[in-house]
């Protein structure tokens, strides 16, 4: 969170917010710190002229992997009531939005939770090896597709190689080149945003990290980056050269990272936030995250409330539809 704020504090737009001010709340019991609530106050503009003030978790505005109260002991049901009362009394705002909340958060005891996001994942420790996992989780059609694409690579005379590399200036040059081809499919080029790139690079420095390259005839055509944290391997970024789409280089590269999670003895492999359909070819479970909100009885908040309720319910329907499609597959 500290890294996030140091990089994005001066980024002003309606996603990251304007005039960001950290609001770190400490909760004490008999002079002993029992919880820390890392919040930020910011503003956003709606309909070009209406400014609303928000209180949110620090860092939830982009690249969050879950937010919650940081507690050193179990908190009773009254804690959340007291917390919200304190915020309303001491912080000037219109809306309170908490996003990417895990299922077991103490916040669920007070608020109605809206389905908001998911992170497809694999519980690696549940399987003795990659072979057992792939035979149980991958559909027969997907296993057949992986084999067919691999045969095509061999049949057309490509020299197939795999590289595990550190993330440095040399590998970043290849990562940027391959990632640029995402724009062909109308996707955003992450490395065209200097702040987002800086945040990723700092995460690679802060945690054990690697990049996996797939190469055809010495030409790197796909990559996947990951960090390791508390026994979990987290996929951070991936892309493939669209000129090699028919060879399935993207899915092969993702499969290689899963294989490495088994070889390295990881407990879990997470694909990060996002219910992208391609992830469900690999993952057999989804870590669900929720959001909740509150507001002050102020004129602008009351007037804006129907708009935010409409958006929340619409977003929840979209999430539930993606989850339904994942179950169908």
PDB file of C-alpha atoms in Angstrom:
ATOM      1  CA  UNK A   1       0.000   0.000   0.000  1.00  0.00           C
ATOM      2  CA  UNK A   2       2.877   2.330   0.744  1.00  0.00           C
ATOM      3  CA  UNK A   3       4.317   1.618  -2.696  1.00  0.00           C
ATOM      4  CA  UNK A   4       0.921   2.183  -4.293  1.00  0.00           C
ATOM      5  CA  UNK A   5       0.530   5.585  -2.649  1.00  0.00           C
ATOM      6  CA  UNK A   6       4.070   6.718  -3.434  1.00  0.00           C
ATOM      7  CA  UNK A   7       3.478   6.024  -7.131  1.00  0.00           C
ATOM      8  CA  UNK A   8      -0.173   6.993  -7.624  1.00  0.00           C
ATOM      9  CA  UNK A   9      -0.699   9.820  -5.141  1.00  0.00           C
ATOM     10  CA  UNK A  10      -0.375  12.475  -7.865  1.00  0.00           C
ATOM     11  CA  UNK A  11      -2.318  10.569 -10.545  1.00  0.00           C
ATOM     12  CA  UNK A  12      -5.579  12.494 -10.798  1.00  0.00           C
ATOM     13  CA  UNK A  13      -8.519  10.961 -12.640  1.00  0.00           C
ATOM     14  CA  UNK A  14     -11.882   9.415 -11.814  1.00  0.00           C
ATOM     15  CA  UNK A  15     -10.400   5.935 -11.340  1.00  0.00           C
ATOM     16  CA  UNK A  16      -7.608   6.787  -8.911  1.00  0.00           C
ATOM     17  CA  UNK A  17      -9.393   9.839  -7.556  1.00  0.00           C
ATOM     18  CA  UNK A  18      -8.367  13.422  -6.895  1.00  0.00           C
ATOM     19  CA  UNK A  19      -6.806  14.975  -3.791  1.00  0.00           C
ATOM     20  CA  UNK A  20      -5.902  11.671  -2.184  1.00  0.00           C
ATOM     21  CA  UNK A  21      -5.261  11.867   1.568  1.00  0.00           C
ATOM     22  CA  UNK A  22      -4.284   8.773   3.584  1.00  0.00           C
ATOM     23  CA  UNK A  23      -6.408   8.099   6.646  1.00  0.00           C
ATOM     24  CA  UNK A  24      -4.788   5.324   8.677  1.00  0.00           C
ATOM     25  CA  UNK A  25      -6.955   4.370  11.654  1.00  0.00           C
ATOM     26  CA  UNK A  26      -5.533   2.515  14.641  1.00  0.00           C
ATOM     27  CA  UNK A  27      -7.814   0.680  17.074  1.00  0.00           C
ATOM     28  CA  UNK A  28      -6.603   0.081  20.621  1.00  0.00           C
ATOM     29  CA  UNK A  29      -7.848  -2.004  23.509  1.00  0.00           C
ATOM     30  CA  UNK A  30      -6.332  -1.118  26.868  1.00  0.00           C
ATOM     31  CA  UNK A  31      -3.477   0.703  25.124  1.00  0.00           C
ATOM     32  CA  UNK A  32      -2.679  -2.317  22.928  1.00  0.00           C
ATOM     33  CA  UNK A  33      -2.986  -1.952  19.143  1.00  0.00           C
ATOM     34  CA  UNK A  34      -5.489  -4.565  17.952  1.00  0.00           C
ATOM     35  CA  UNK A  35      -6.315  -3.376  14.423  1.00  0.00           C
ATOM     36  CA  UNK A  36      -5.171  -1.052  11.658  1.00  0.00           C
ATOM     37  CA  UNK A  37      -7.590   0.202   9.002  1.00  0.00           C
ATOM     38  CA  UNK A  38      -5.642   1.640   6.019  1.00  0.00           C
ATOM     39  CA  UNK A  39      -7.983   4.081   4.302  1.00  0.00           C
ATOM     40  CA  UNK A  40      -7.702   6.966   1.892  1.00  0.00           C
ATOM     41  CA  UNK A  41      -9.989   9.922   1.350  1.00  0.00           C
ATOM     42  CA  UNK A  42     -10.360  11.141  -2.235  1.00  0.00           C
ATOM     43  CA  UNK A  43     -12.809  12.865  -4.537  1.00  0.00           C
ATOM     44  CA  UNK A  44     -14.277  12.087  -7.950  1.00  0.00           C
ATOM     45  CA  UNK A  45     -16.268  14.166 -10.419  1.00  0.00           C
ATOM     46  CA  UNK A  46     -19.548  12.945 -11.905  1.00  0.00           C
ATOM     47  CA  UNK A  47     -21.487  14.408 -14.819  1.00  0.00           C
ATOM     48  CA  UNK A  48     -18.538  16.832 -15.314  1.00  0.00           C
ATOM     49  CA  UNK A  49     -19.514  19.134 -12.468  1.00  0.00           C
ATOM     50  CA  UNK A  50     -20.581  17.203  -9.340  1.00  0.00           C
ATOM     51  CA  UNK A  51     -17.760  16.464  -6.919  1.00  0.00           C
ATOM     52  CA  UNK A  52     -18.233  13.688  -4.377  1.00  0.00           C
ATOM     53  CA  UNK A  53     -15.866  12.714  -1.563  1.00  0.00           C
ATOM     54  CA  UNK A  54     -15.123   9.042  -0.850  1.00  0.00           C
ATOM     55  CA  UNK A  55     -13.475   6.990   1.882  1.00  0.00           C
ATOM     56  CA  UNK A  56     -11.968   3.754   0.555  1.00  0.00           C
ATOM     57  CA  UNK A  57      -9.298   1.191   1.325  1.00  0.00           C
ATOM     58  CA  UNK A  58      -5.871   2.495   0.378  1.00  0.00           C
ATOM     59  CA  UNK A  59      -4.864   0.855  -2.898  1.00  0.00           C
ATOM     60  CA  UNK A  60      -8.241  -0.554  -3.948  1.00  0.00           C
ATOM     61  CA  UNK A  61      -8.331   1.892  -6.859  1.00  0.00           C
ATOM     62  CA  UNK A  62      -6.106  -0.336  -9.031  1.00  0.00           C
ATOM     63  CA  UNK A  63      -4.248  -3.630  -8.779  1.00  0.00           C
ATOM     64  CA  UNK A  64      -5.760  -4.768  -5.491  1.00  0.00           C
ATOM     65  CA  UNK A  65      -5.507  -8.408  -4.424  1.00  0.00           C
ATOM     66  CA  UNK A  66      -7.962  -8.053  -1.553  1.00  0.00           C
ATOM     67  CA  UNK A  67      -8.535  -5.497   1.218  1.00  0.00           C
ATOM     68  CA  UNK A  68      -9.516  -5.905   4.815  1.00  0.00           C
ATOM     69  CA  UNK A  69      -9.018  -4.615   8.333  1.00  0.00           C
ATOM     70  CA  UNK A  70      -5.580  -5.676   9.534  1.00  0.00           C
ATOM     71  CA  UNK A  71      -6.216  -7.251  12.932  1.00  0.00           C
ATOM     72  CA  UNK A  72      -3.857  -8.705  15.541  1.00  0.00           C
ATOM     73  CA  UNK A  73      -6.706 -10.488  17.361  1.00  0.00           C
ATOM     74  CA  UNK A  74     -10.294 -11.550  16.780  1.00  0.00           C
ATOM     75  CA  UNK A  75     -12.657  -8.576  16.590  1.00  0.00           C
ATOM     76  CA  UNK A  76     -16.214  -8.719  17.892  1.00  0.00           C
ATOM     77  CA  UNK A  77     -19.313  -7.613  15.998  1.00  0.00           C
ATOM     78  CA  UNK A  78     -19.309  -4.207  17.657  1.00  0.00           C
ATOM     79  CA  UNK A  79     -15.968  -3.299  16.153  1.00  0.00           C
ATOM     80  CA  UNK A  80     -17.321  -2.494  12.697  1.00  0.00           C
ATOM     81  CA  UNK A  81     -20.172  -0.451  14.177  1.00  0.00           C
ATOM     82  CA  UNK A  82     -17.690   1.585  16.208  1.00  0.00           C
ATOM     83  CA  UNK A  83     -15.362   1.979  13.220  1.00  0.00           C
ATOM     84  CA  UNK A  84     -18.059   3.343  10.894  1.00  0.00           C
ATOM     85  CA  UNK A  85     -19.371   5.627  13.640  1.00  0.00           C
ATOM     86  CA  UNK A  86     -15.864   7.014  14.180  1.00  0.00           C
ATOM     87  CA  UNK A  87     -15.324   7.588  10.428  1.00  0.00           C
ATOM     88  CA  UNK A  88     -18.650   9.392  10.038  1.00  0.00           C
ATOM     89  CA  UNK A  89     -17.883  11.593  13.032  1.00  0.00           C
ATOM     90  CA  UNK A  90     -14.282  12.475  12.136  1.00  0.00           C
ATOM     91  CA  UNK A  91     -13.996  12.361   8.323  1.00  0.00           C
ATOM     92  CA  UNK A  92     -15.831  14.639   5.897  1.00  0.00           C
ATOM     93  CA  UNK A  93     -17.172  12.500   3.016  1.00  0.00           C
ATOM     94  CA  UNK A  94     -20.254  11.531   1.002  1.00  0.00           C
ATOM     95  CA  UNK A  95     -19.752   7.806   0.355  1.00  0.00           C
ATOM     96  CA  UNK A  96     -17.775   5.015   1.945  1.00  0.00           C
ATOM     97  CA  UNK A  97     -16.837   2.244  -0.485  1.00  0.00           C
ATOM     98  CA  UNK A  98     -14.929  -0.882   0.581  1.00  0.00           C
ATOM     99  CA  UNK A  99     -13.997  -3.115  -2.357  1.00  0.00           C
ATOM    100  CA  UNK A 100     -12.259  -6.490  -2.845  1.00  0.00           C
ATOM    101  CA  UNK A 101     -13.293  -7.742   0.598  1.00  0.00           C
ATOM    102  CA  UNK A 102     -12.683 -11.440   1.373  1.00  0.00           C
ATOM    103  CA  UNK A 103     -15.550 -13.678   2.378  1.00  0.00           C
ATOM    104  CA  UNK A 104     -14.497 -14.011   6.023  1.00  0.00           C
ATOM    105  CA  UNK A 105     -13.961 -10.318   6.723  1.00  0.00           C
ATOM    106  CA  UNK A 106     -15.406  -8.877   9.939  1.00  0.00           C
ATOM    107  CA  UNK A 107     -17.020  -6.245   7.691  1.00  0.00           C
ATOM    108  CA  UNK A 108     -19.523  -8.853   6.486  1.00  0.00           C
ATOM    109  CA  UNK A 109     -21.139  -8.802   9.927  1.00  0.00           C
ATOM    110  CA  UNK A 110     -22.421  -5.264   9.396  1.00  0.00           C
ATOM    111  CA  UNK A 111     -22.790  -4.604   5.684  1.00  0.00           C
ATOM    112  CA  UNK A 112     -24.723  -6.151   2.873  1.00  0.00           C
ATOM    113  CA  UNK A 113     -22.076  -7.548   0.550  1.00  0.00           C
ATOM    114  CA  UNK A 114     -22.285  -7.254  -3.232  1.00  0.00           C
ATOM    115  CA  UNK A 115     -20.498  -9.775  -5.460  1.00  0.00           C
ATOM    116  CA  UNK A 116     -17.707  -7.730  -6.968  1.00  0.00           C
ATOM    117  CA  UNK A 117     -14.683  -9.693  -8.229  1.00  0.00           C
ATOM    118  CA  UNK A 118     -12.967 -13.038  -8.339  1.00  0.00           C
ATOM    119  CA  UNK A 119      -9.482 -14.491  -8.639  1.00  0.00           C
ATOM    120  CA  UNK A 120      -9.398 -17.910 -10.356  1.00  0.00           C
ATOM    121  CA  UNK A 121      -6.896 -20.174  -8.628  1.00  0.00           C
ATOM    122  CA  UNK A 122      -5.524 -23.681  -8.218  1.00  0.00           C
ATOM    123  CA  UNK A 123      -4.938 -25.314  -4.847  1.00  0.00           C
ATOM    124  CA  UNK A 124      -1.669 -26.927  -5.902  1.00  0.00           C
ATOM    125  CA  UNK A 125      -1.211 -28.737  -2.579  1.00  0.00           C
ATOM    126  CA  UNK A 126      -4.377 -30.782  -3.232  1.00  0.00           C
ATOM    127  CA  UNK A 127      -2.649 -32.768  -5.992  1.00  0.00           C
ATOM    128  CA  UNK A 128       0.414 -35.041  -5.861  1.00  0.00           C
ATOM    129  CA  UNK A 129       1.790 -33.648  -9.128  1.00  0.00           C
ATOM    130  CA  UNK A 130       0.969 -31.704 -12.280  1.00  0.00           C
ATOM    131  CA  UNK A 131      -0.086 -34.829 -14.179  1.00  0.00           C
ATOM    132  CA  UNK A 132      -2.738 -35.684 -11.596  1.00  0.00           C
ATOM    133  CA  UNK A 133      -3.977 -32.096 -11.587  1.00  0.00           C
ATOM    134  CA  UNK A 134      -4.237 -31.740 -15.359  1.00  0.00           C
ATOM    135  CA  UNK A 135      -6.032 -35.076 -15.759  1.00  0.00           C
ATOM    136  CA  UNK A 136      -8.631 -34.094 -13.135  1.00  0.00           C
ATOM    137  CA  UNK A 137      -9.122 -30.394 -13.896  1.00  0.00           C
ATOM    138  CA  UNK A 138      -8.424 -29.850 -17.590  1.00  0.00           C
ATOM    139  CA  UNK A 139     -11.299 -30.930 -19.784  1.00  0.00           C
ATOM    140  CA  UNK A 140     -10.547 -33.619 -22.356  1.00  0.00           C
ATOM    141  CA  UNK A 141     -11.188 -31.037 -25.056  1.00  0.00           C
ATOM    142  CA  UNK A 142      -8.664 -28.622 -23.548  1.00  0.00           C
ATOM    143  CA  UNK A 143      -6.024 -31.353 -23.123  1.00  0.00           C
ATOM    144  CA  UNK A 144      -6.583 -32.323 -26.740  1.00  0.00           C
ATOM    145  CA  UNK A 145      -6.212 -28.685 -27.834  1.00  0.00           C
ATOM    146  CA  UNK A 146      -2.902 -28.351 -25.961  1.00  0.00           C
ATOM    147  CA  UNK A 147      -1.559 -31.496 -27.671  1.00  0.00           C
ATOM    148  CA  UNK A 148      -2.847 -30.419 -31.097  1.00  0.00           C
ATOM    149  CA  UNK A 149      -1.233 -26.969 -30.852  1.00  0.00           C
ATOM    150  CA  UNK A 150       2.034 -28.532 -29.709  1.00  0.00           C
ATOM    151  CA  UNK A 151       2.018 -30.953 -32.658  1.00  0.00           C
ATOM    152  CA  UNK A 152       1.435 -28.036 -35.008  1.00  0.00           C
ATOM    153  CA  UNK A 153       4.501 -26.257 -33.638  1.00  0.00           C
ATOM    154  CA  UNK A 154       6.626 -29.377 -34.210  1.00  0.00           C
ATOM    155  CA  UNK A 155       5.066 -30.143 -37.603  1.00  0.00           C
ATOM    156  CA  UNK A 156       5.874 -26.691 -38.958  1.00  0.00           C
ATOM    157  CA  UNK A 157       9.505 -27.007 -37.950  1.00  0.00           C
ATOM    158  CA  UNK A 158       9.710 -24.586 -35.042  1.00  0.00           C
ATOM    159  CA  UNK A 159      12.412 -25.041 -32.437  1.00  0.00           C
ATOM    160  CA  UNK A 160      10.426 -24.860 -29.157  1.00  0.00           C
ATOM    161  CA  UNK A 161      12.225 -23.514 -26.063  1.00  0.00           C
ATOM    162  CA  UNK A 162      11.295 -22.397 -22.557  1.00  0.00           C
ATOM    163  CA  UNK A 163      13.190 -19.773 -20.534  1.00  0.00           C
ATOM    164  CA  UNK A 164      12.889 -18.836 -16.868  1.00  0.00           C
ATOM    165  CA  UNK A 165      14.512 -15.457 -16.439  1.00  0.00           C
ATOM    166  CA  UNK A 166      14.876 -12.680 -13.899  1.00  0.00           C
ATOM    167  CA  UNK A 167      12.943  -9.501 -14.611  1.00  0.00           C
ATOM    168  CA  UNK A 168      15.613  -7.016 -15.652  1.00  0.00           C
ATOM    169  CA  UNK A 169      16.270  -4.471 -18.400  1.00  0.00           C
ATOM    170  CA  UNK A 170      16.901  -7.160 -20.999  1.00  0.00           C
ATOM    171  CA  UNK A 171      13.823  -9.270 -20.240  1.00  0.00           C
ATOM    172  CA  UNK A 172      11.672  -6.138 -19.868  1.00  0.00           C
ATOM    173  CA  UNK A 173      12.529  -5.147 -23.418  1.00  0.00           C
ATOM    174  CA  UNK A 174      11.065  -8.449 -24.640  1.00  0.00           C
ATOM    175  CA  UNK A 175       8.077  -8.187 -22.296  1.00  0.00           C
ATOM    176  CA  UNK A 176       7.191  -4.738 -23.612  1.00  0.00           C
ATOM    177  CA  UNK A 177       7.561  -5.852 -27.227  1.00  0.00           C
ATOM    178  CA  UNK A 178       5.227  -8.828 -26.809  1.00  0.00           C
ATOM    179  CA  UNK A 179       2.739  -6.944 -24.610  1.00  0.00           C
ATOM    180  CA  UNK A 180       2.380  -4.252 -27.269  1.00  0.00           C
ATOM    181  CA  UNK A 181       0.615  -6.765 -29.521  1.00  0.00           C
ATOM    182  CA  UNK A 182      -2.345  -6.816 -27.078  1.00  0.00           C
ATOM    183  CA  UNK A 183      -3.506  -3.610 -28.733  1.00  0.00           C
ATOM    184  CA  UNK A 184      -4.430  -5.633 -31.824  1.00  0.00           C
ATOM    185  CA  UNK A 185      -7.249  -7.158 -29.775  1.00  0.00           C
ATOM    186  CA  UNK A 186      -8.275  -3.804 -28.350  1.00  0.00           C
ATOM    187  CA  UNK A 187      -6.618  -4.418 -24.984  1.00  0.00           C
ATOM    188  CA  UNK A 188      -4.604  -1.847 -23.064  1.00  0.00           C
ATOM    189  CA  UNK A 189      -0.821  -1.727 -23.232  1.00  0.00           C
ATOM    190  CA  UNK A 190       0.177  -1.724 -19.552  1.00  0.00           C
ATOM    191  CA  UNK A 191       3.719  -0.545 -20.219  1.00  0.00           C
ATOM    192  CA  UNK A 192       2.433   2.556 -21.965  1.00  0.00           C
ATOM    193  CA  UNK A 193       1.398   3.874 -18.538  1.00  0.00           C
ATOM    194  CA  UNK A 194       4.521   4.910 -16.634  1.00  0.00           C
ATOM    195  CA  UNK A 195       2.899   4.750 -13.182  1.00  0.00           C
ATOM    196  CA  UNK A 196       1.382   1.299 -13.691  1.00  0.00           C
ATOM    197  CA  UNK A 197       4.658   0.037 -15.101  1.00  0.00           C
ATOM    198  CA  UNK A 198       6.533   1.497 -12.120  1.00  0.00           C
ATOM    199  CA  UNK A 199       4.163  -0.254  -9.713  1.00  0.00           C
ATOM    200  CA  UNK A 200       4.660  -3.619 -11.422  1.00  0.00           C
ATOM    201  CA  UNK A 201       8.423  -3.219 -11.438  1.00  0.00           C
ATOM    202  CA  UNK A 202       8.435  -2.383  -7.735  1.00  0.00           C
ATOM    203  CA  UNK A 203       6.376  -5.509  -6.990  1.00  0.00           C
ATOM    204  CA  UNK A 204       8.928  -7.592  -8.875  1.00  0.00           C
ATOM    205  CA  UNK A 205      11.664  -6.083  -6.699  1.00  0.00           C
ATOM    206  CA  UNK A 206       9.733  -6.516  -3.452  1.00  0.00           C
ATOM    207  CA  UNK A 207       8.893 -10.215  -3.908  1.00  0.00           C
ATOM    208  CA  UNK A 208      10.666 -13.230  -5.414  1.00  0.00           C
ATOM    209  CA  UNK A 209       9.705 -12.989  -9.071  1.00  0.00           C
ATOM    210  CA  UNK A 210      10.389 -14.533 -12.465  1.00  0.00           C
ATOM    211  CA  UNK A 211       9.300 -14.329 -16.069  1.00  0.00           C
ATOM    212  CA  UNK A 212       8.655 -17.429 -18.172  1.00  0.00           C
ATOM    213  CA  UNK A 213       9.295 -17.015 -21.904  1.00  0.00           C
ATOM    214  CA  UNK A 214       8.194 -19.347 -24.661  1.00  0.00           C
ATOM    215  CA  UNK A 215      10.416 -19.118 -27.719  1.00  0.00           C
ATOM    216  CA  UNK A 216       9.963 -20.377 -31.295  1.00  0.00           C
ATOM    217  CA  UNK A 217      13.121 -20.455 -33.416  1.00  0.00           C
ATOM    218  CA  UNK A 218      14.909 -18.231 -30.871  1.00  0.00           C
ATOM    219  CA  UNK A 219      12.114 -15.630 -31.085  1.00  0.00           C
ATOM    220  CA  UNK A 220      10.312 -15.013 -27.799  1.00  0.00           C
ATOM    221  CA  UNK A 221       6.605 -15.129 -28.584  1.00  0.00           C
ATOM    222  CA  UNK A 222       4.858 -15.385 -25.187  1.00  0.00           C
ATOM    223  CA  UNK A 223       5.588 -14.602 -21.553  1.00  0.00           C
ATOM    224  CA  UNK A 224       4.093 -14.784 -18.088  1.00  0.00           C
ATOM    225  CA  UNK A 225       5.382 -13.026 -14.992  1.00  0.00           C
ATOM    226  CA  UNK A 226       4.708 -14.028 -11.402  1.00  0.00           C
ATOM    227  CA  UNK A 227       5.598 -13.233  -7.819  1.00  0.00           C
ATOM    228  CA  UNK A 228       5.763 -15.584  -4.846  1.00  0.00           C
ATOM    229  CA  UNK A 229       4.236 -14.639  -1.501  1.00  0.00           C
ATOM    230  CA  UNK A 230       3.507 -16.825   1.552  1.00  0.00           C
ATOM    231  CA  UNK A 231       3.667 -20.060  -0.401  1.00  0.00           C
ATOM    232  CA  UNK A 232       1.412 -18.730  -3.161  1.00  0.00           C
ATOM    233  CA  UNK A 233       2.429 -18.083  -6.753  1.00  0.00           C
ATOM    234  CA  UNK A 234       0.546 -15.113  -8.192  1.00  0.00           C
ATOM    235  CA  UNK A 235       0.362 -14.478 -11.916  1.00  0.00           C
ATOM    236  CA  UNK A 236       0.902 -10.776 -12.495  1.00  0.00           C
ATOM    237  CA  UNK A 237       1.113 -10.223 -16.240  1.00  0.00           C
ATOM    238  CA  UNK A 238       1.002 -12.305 -19.412  1.00  0.00           C
ATOM    239  CA  UNK A 239       0.809 -11.778 -23.162  1.00  0.00           C
ATOM    240  CA  UNK A 240       1.549 -13.474 -26.466  1.00  0.00           C
ATOM    241  CA  UNK A 241       2.585 -12.263 -29.895  1.00  0.00           C
ATOM    242  CA  UNK A 242      -0.621 -12.173 -31.944  1.00  0.00           C
ATOM    243  CA  UNK A 243       1.300 -13.252 -35.058  1.00  0.00           C
ATOM    244  CA  UNK A 244       1.573 -16.688 -33.392  1.00  0.00           C
ATOM    245  CA  UNK A 245      -2.015 -16.942 -32.174  1.00  0.00           C
ATOM    246  CA  UNK A 246      -2.794 -20.175 -34.061  1.00  0.00           C
ATOM    247  CA  UNK A 247      -0.021 -22.022 -32.196  1.00  0.00           C
ATOM    248  CA  UNK A 248      -1.600 -21.457 -28.792  1.00  0.00           C
ATOM    249  CA  UNK A 249       1.596 -19.962 -27.393  1.00  0.00           C
ATOM    250  CA  UNK A 250      -0.332 -18.036 -24.741  1.00  0.00           C
ATOM    251  CA  UNK A 251      -2.042 -21.062 -23.213  1.00  0.00           C
ATOM    252  CA  UNK A 252       1.196 -23.073 -23.406  1.00  0.00           C
ATOM    253  CA  UNK A 253       3.019 -20.350 -21.482  1.00  0.00           C
ATOM    254  CA  UNK A 254       0.330 -20.253 -18.771  1.00  0.00           C
ATOM    255  CA  UNK A 255       0.453 -24.039 -18.524  1.00  0.00           C
ATOM    256  CA  UNK A 256       4.221 -23.836 -18.023  1.00  0.00           C
ATOM    257  CA  UNK A 257       3.788 -21.477 -15.060  1.00  0.00           C
ATOM    258  CA  UNK A 258       1.332 -23.938 -13.514  1.00  0.00           C
ATOM    259  CA  UNK A 259       3.850 -26.740 -14.015  1.00  0.00           C
ATOM    260  CA  UNK A 260       6.511 -24.633 -12.308  1.00  0.00           C
ATOM    261  CA  UNK A 261       4.184 -24.139  -9.307  1.00  0.00           C
ATOM    262  CA  UNK A 262       4.127 -27.909  -8.816  1.00  0.00           C
ATOM    263  CA  UNK A 263       7.869 -28.318  -9.334  1.00  0.00           C
ATOM    264  CA  UNK A 264       8.632 -25.532  -6.839  1.00  0.00           C
ATOM    265  CA  UNK A 265       6.274 -26.924  -4.198  1.00  0.00           C
ATOM    266  CA  UNK A 266       3.873 -23.992  -4.015  1.00  0.00           C
ATOM    267  CA  UNK A 267       0.662 -24.380  -2.033  1.00  0.00           C
ATOM    268  CA  UNK A 268      -1.447 -22.352  -4.423  1.00  0.00           C
ATOM    269  CA  UNK A 269      -1.400 -20.730  -7.852  1.00  0.00           C
ATOM    270  CA  UNK A 270      -3.521 -17.604  -8.327  1.00  0.00           C
ATOM    271  CA  UNK A 271      -4.330 -15.946 -11.629  1.00  0.00           C
ATOM    272  CA  UNK A 272      -5.004 -12.610  -9.943  1.00  0.00           C
ATOM    273  CA  UNK A 273      -8.147 -10.525 -10.055  1.00  0.00           C
ATOM    274  CA  UNK A 274     -10.300 -10.831 -13.124  1.00  0.00           C
ATOM    275  CA  UNK A 275     -12.875 -13.314 -14.377  1.00  0.00           C
ATOM    276  CA  UNK A 276     -11.402 -13.586 -17.876  1.00  0.00           C
ATOM    277  CA  UNK A 277     -12.788 -16.632 -19.641  1.00  0.00           C
ATOM    278  CA  UNK A 278      -9.363 -18.046 -20.608  1.00  0.00           C
ATOM    279  CA  UNK A 279      -8.441 -18.467 -16.924  1.00  0.00           C
ATOM    280  CA  UNK A 280     -11.266 -20.949 -16.385  1.00  0.00           C
ATOM    281  CA  UNK A 281      -9.567 -23.386 -18.759  1.00  0.00           C
ATOM    282  CA  UNK A 282      -6.862 -23.813 -16.112  1.00  0.00           C
ATOM    283  CA  UNK A 283      -8.413 -23.015 -12.730  1.00  0.00           C
ATOM    284  CA  UNK A 284     -10.740 -25.219 -10.715  1.00  0.00           C
ATOM    285  CA  UNK A 285     -11.760 -22.717  -8.055  1.00  0.00           C
ATOM    286  CA  UNK A 286     -12.422 -18.998  -7.645  1.00  0.00           C
ATOM    287  CA  UNK A 287     -11.566 -16.842  -4.660  1.00  0.00           C
ATOM    288  CA  UNK A 288     -14.529 -14.482  -4.404  1.00  0.00           C
ATOM    289  CA  UNK A 289     -14.344 -10.871  -3.261  1.00  0.00           C
ATOM    290  CA  UNK A 290     -17.108  -8.490  -2.315  1.00  0.00           C
ATOM    291  CA  UNK A 291     -17.840  -4.818  -1.842  1.00  0.00           C
ATOM    292  CA  UNK A 292     -20.020  -2.779   0.479  1.00  0.00           C
ATOM    293  CA  UNK A 293     -20.889   0.862   0.954  1.00  0.00           C
ATOM    294  CA  UNK A 294     -22.313   3.435   3.318  1.00  0.00           C
ATOM    295  CA  UNK A 295     -23.053   7.143   3.069  1.00  0.00           C
ATOM    296  CA  UNK A 296     -23.642  10.277   5.079  1.00  0.00           C
ATOM    297  CA  UNK A 297     -26.992  12.009   5.055  1.00  0.00           C
ATOM    298  CA  UNK A 298     -25.865  14.927   2.937  1.00  0.00           C
ATOM    299  CA  UNK A 299     -27.777  16.418   0.014  1.00  0.00           C
ATOM    300  CA  UNK A 300     -25.367  15.356  -2.718  1.00  0.00           C
ATOM    301  CA  UNK A 301     -25.069  11.852  -1.259  1.00  0.00           C
ATOM    302  CA  UNK A 302     -28.846  11.382  -1.158  1.00  0.00           C
ATOM    303  CA  UNK A 303     -29.224  12.628  -4.726  1.00  0.00           C
ATOM    304  CA  UNK A 304     -26.417  10.364  -6.009  1.00  0.00           C
ATOM    305  CA  UNK A 305     -27.544   7.270  -4.088  1.00  0.00           C
ATOM    306  CA  UNK A 306     -29.936   5.867  -6.784  1.00  0.00           C
ATOM    307  CA  UNK A 307     -27.170   6.169  -9.393  1.00  0.00           C
ATOM    308  CA  UNK A 308     -24.659   4.208  -7.292  1.00  0.00           C
ATOM    309  CA  UNK A 309     -27.221   1.549  -6.356  1.00  0.00           C
ATOM    310  CA  UNK A 310     -27.992   1.064 -10.050  1.00  0.00           C
ATOM    311  CA  UNK A 311     -24.288   0.688 -10.863  1.00  0.00           C
ATOM    312  CA  UNK A 312     -23.660  -1.724  -7.995  1.00  0.00           C
ATOM    313  CA  UNK A 313     -26.532  -4.004  -8.960  1.00  0.00           C
ATOM    314  CA  UNK A 314     -25.506  -3.908 -12.617  1.00  0.00           C
ATOM    315  CA  UNK A 315     -21.904  -4.806 -11.772  1.00  0.00           C
ATOM    316  CA  UNK A 316     -23.073  -7.616  -9.497  1.00  0.00           C
ATOM    317  CA  UNK A 317     -25.239  -9.076 -12.272  1.00  0.00           C
ATOM    318  CA  UNK A 318     -22.253  -9.029 -14.626  1.00  0.00           C
ATOM    319  CA  UNK A 319     -20.053 -10.795 -12.070  1.00  0.00           C
ATOM    320  CA  UNK A 320     -22.709 -13.434 -11.364  1.00  0.00           C
ATOM    321  CA  UNK A 321     -23.112 -14.064 -15.104  1.00  0.00           C
ATOM    322  CA  UNK A 322     -19.362 -14.649 -15.483  1.00  0.00           C
ATOM    323  CA  UNK A 323     -19.415 -17.016 -12.513  1.00  0.00           C
ATOM    324  CA  UNK A 324     -22.368 -18.877 -14.042  1.00  0.00           C
ATOM    325  CA  UNK A 325     -20.490 -19.312 -17.325  1.00  0.00           C
ATOM    326  CA  UNK A 326     -17.482 -20.590 -15.409  1.00  0.00           C
ATOM    327  CA  UNK A 327     -19.634 -23.241 -13.722  1.00  0.00           C
ATOM    328  CA  UNK A 328     -21.096 -24.276 -17.070  1.00  0.00           C
ATOM    329  CA  UNK A 329     -17.630 -24.875 -18.463  1.00  0.00           C
TER     330      UNK A 329
END
